[in-house]
XYZ file of C-alpha atoms in Angstrom:
169
model
C 11.028 58.779 244.948
C 14.664 57.479 246.163
C 15.951 56.373 243.026
C 14.451 56.053 239.265
C 15.689 52.253 239.110
C 12.129 52.255 241.443
C 9.814 52.920 239.039
C 8.546 55.836 240.060
C 7.312 57.949 236.985
C 6.039 61.207 238.046
C 4.717 64.346 235.556
C 3.762 68.398 236.158
C 0.668 68.181 238.199
C 1.246 64.479 239.464
C -0.169 64.323 243.447
C 1.681 61.678 245.527
C -0.476 61.159 248.370
C 1.117 60.138 251.913
C -1.203 58.376 254.464
C -0.739 58.568 258.130
C 2.140 57.091 259.166
C 5.529 57.237 260.572
C 7.869 56.099 258.188
C 11.732 55.583 257.939
C 13.708 57.308 255.696
C 16.929 54.883 254.324
C 18.225 57.595 252.671
C 17.609 61.764 251.527
C 14.204 62.170 249.109
C 16.329 63.344 246.252
C 14.570 65.975 244.104
C 14.707 66.923 240.845
C 13.651 68.240 237.644
C 12.507 64.556 236.932
C 10.189 65.823 240.126
C 9.753 69.156 238.312
C 6.093 70.139 239.787
C 4.722 67.553 241.991
C 2.942 67.290 244.619
C 3.644 66.157 247.868
C 0.343 65.419 250.091
C 0.317 63.798 253.251
C -3.397 64.149 255.514
C -4.400 67.269 257.079
C -3.419 66.366 260.500
C 0.172 66.037 260.195
C -0.059 62.592 259.955
C 2.075 61.448 258.085
C 5.867 61.521 259.581
C 8.569 61.039 257.230
C 11.628 60.600 259.660
C 14.935 60.243 258.713
C 16.263 59.385 262.062
C 20.114 60.084 261.343
C 21.559 63.070 262.297
C 25.703 62.888 260.518
C 25.906 64.934 257.817
C 24.444 64.976 254.831
C 21.243 63.726 256.174
C 18.436 65.032 254.622
C 14.734 64.299 254.356
C 13.955 66.473 251.247
C 17.289 67.894 249.151
C 16.388 69.833 246.294
C 18.813 69.776 243.362
C 17.362 71.672 240.348
C 13.188 70.352 240.717
C 11.342 73.523 240.461
C 7.382 74.265 241.188
C 7.587 71.522 243.854
C 4.744 71.383 246.683
C 4.998 69.982 250.095
C 2.248 70.318 251.916
C 0.282 68.506 255.142
C 3.513 66.790 256.560
C 5.815 66.276 259.347
C 9.221 66.071 258.966
C 11.881 64.947 261.114
C 15.235 63.567 262.520
C 17.656 65.042 260.129
C 20.478 66.857 260.436
C 18.008 69.924 258.235
C 14.983 68.563 257.476
C 14.237 70.513 254.218
C 18.054 71.609 252.138
C 18.199 73.574 249.070
C 22.470 74.192 248.496
C 23.824 76.660 246.149
C 23.206 75.937 242.410
C 20.641 73.715 243.075
C 18.458 76.211 241.039
C 15.066 74.551 242.811
C 12.019 78.326 241.762
C 8.946 78.023 242.799
C 8.681 75.458 245.539
C 6.353 75.508 248.407
C 6.322 73.800 251.666
C 2.779 74.682 253.553
C 0.721 73.061 256.256
C 3.616 70.743 257.723
C 5.228 70.575 260.760
C 8.986 70.574 260.678
C 10.496 69.565 263.615
C 13.288 67.966 266.070
C 16.607 68.546 263.028
C 19.562 68.710 264.424
C 20.653 71.917 262.380
C 17.904 73.283 260.411
C 14.311 72.495 259.879
C 14.334 74.541 255.962
C 17.893 76.109 254.631
C 17.764 77.600 251.753
C 21.112 78.224 250.201
C 21.180 80.819 247.058
C 20.100 79.867 243.806
C 16.777 78.916 244.934
C 14.250 81.396 244.182
C 10.191 82.173 244.695
C 9.984 79.560 247.337
C 6.280 80.899 249.535
C 7.140 79.147 253.176
C 3.302 78.981 253.889
C 1.237 77.539 257.130
C 3.985 75.508 258.966
C 4.769 74.844 262.337
C 8.564 75.313 263.043
C 10.135 73.935 266.152
C 13.366 71.851 268.531
C 16.301 72.539 265.982
C 19.001 72.177 268.832
C 21.491 72.650 266.850
C 24.722 71.022 268.893
C 26.380 68.761 267.314
C 30.357 68.541 268.330
C 31.587 71.948 268.966
C 29.205 73.747 266.370
C 25.592 74.749 268.477
C 23.228 76.171 265.110
C 19.356 75.436 265.925
C 17.995 77.334 263.301
C 13.987 76.926 262.025
C 14.880 78.935 258.785
C 17.999 79.690 257.579
C 17.287 81.608 253.769
C 20.428 82.464 251.960
C 19.992 85.447 249.397
C 16.744 84.729 248.154
C 15.064 87.095 245.659
C 10.732 86.433 245.816
C 10.694 84.865 249.161
C 7.502 84.504 250.742
C 7.356 84.073 254.899
C 3.799 84.307 255.785
C 1.102 82.974 258.558
C 3.904 80.145 260.195
C 4.603 79.289 264.035
C 8.352 78.536 265.393
C 9.270 78.035 267.689
C 11.997 76.745 270.218
C 14.419 76.935 268.187
C 18.327 76.467 270.060
C 19.919 80.160 268.220
C 17.542 82.066 265.850
C 13.310 81.225 264.838
C 14.728 82.896 260.787
C 17.938 83.268 260.013
C 17.690 85.508 257.255
C 21.411 85.823 254.934
C 22.601 88.328 251.683
């Protein structure tokens, strides 16, 4: 998933299974139009830990860039500036994040900016985003900007420094 030279070819409907273990992410996992319709599936226990182990600017576990119909399920996502990030203009629609534990990312667990619509954030545990970096204090579980048709249901969100859920726009 890092780069095409790794010969990872995906097709809509493919499932990538992530086994139990802790995986150090050496760079962002960028999900693009090439990954449309895939599912990244961890074990039900959330024992597949994806640790970015880098909290500086531009460090994300998952970054969405025009990746529609993607599902992240039963993963633990930790150690990034933002655990899951979809920037403005990336137009990643109908993404589902379910049954994940998103914890201990520096500023935000999930950060969804404008143009990313119809996301479902379901049955996750989102906690411990402390958000202190220099003069910036911004620890939020979910930050969601101007999203259309967004569903947030069944999540447990706690111990985030500034807010559990921040809706903007």
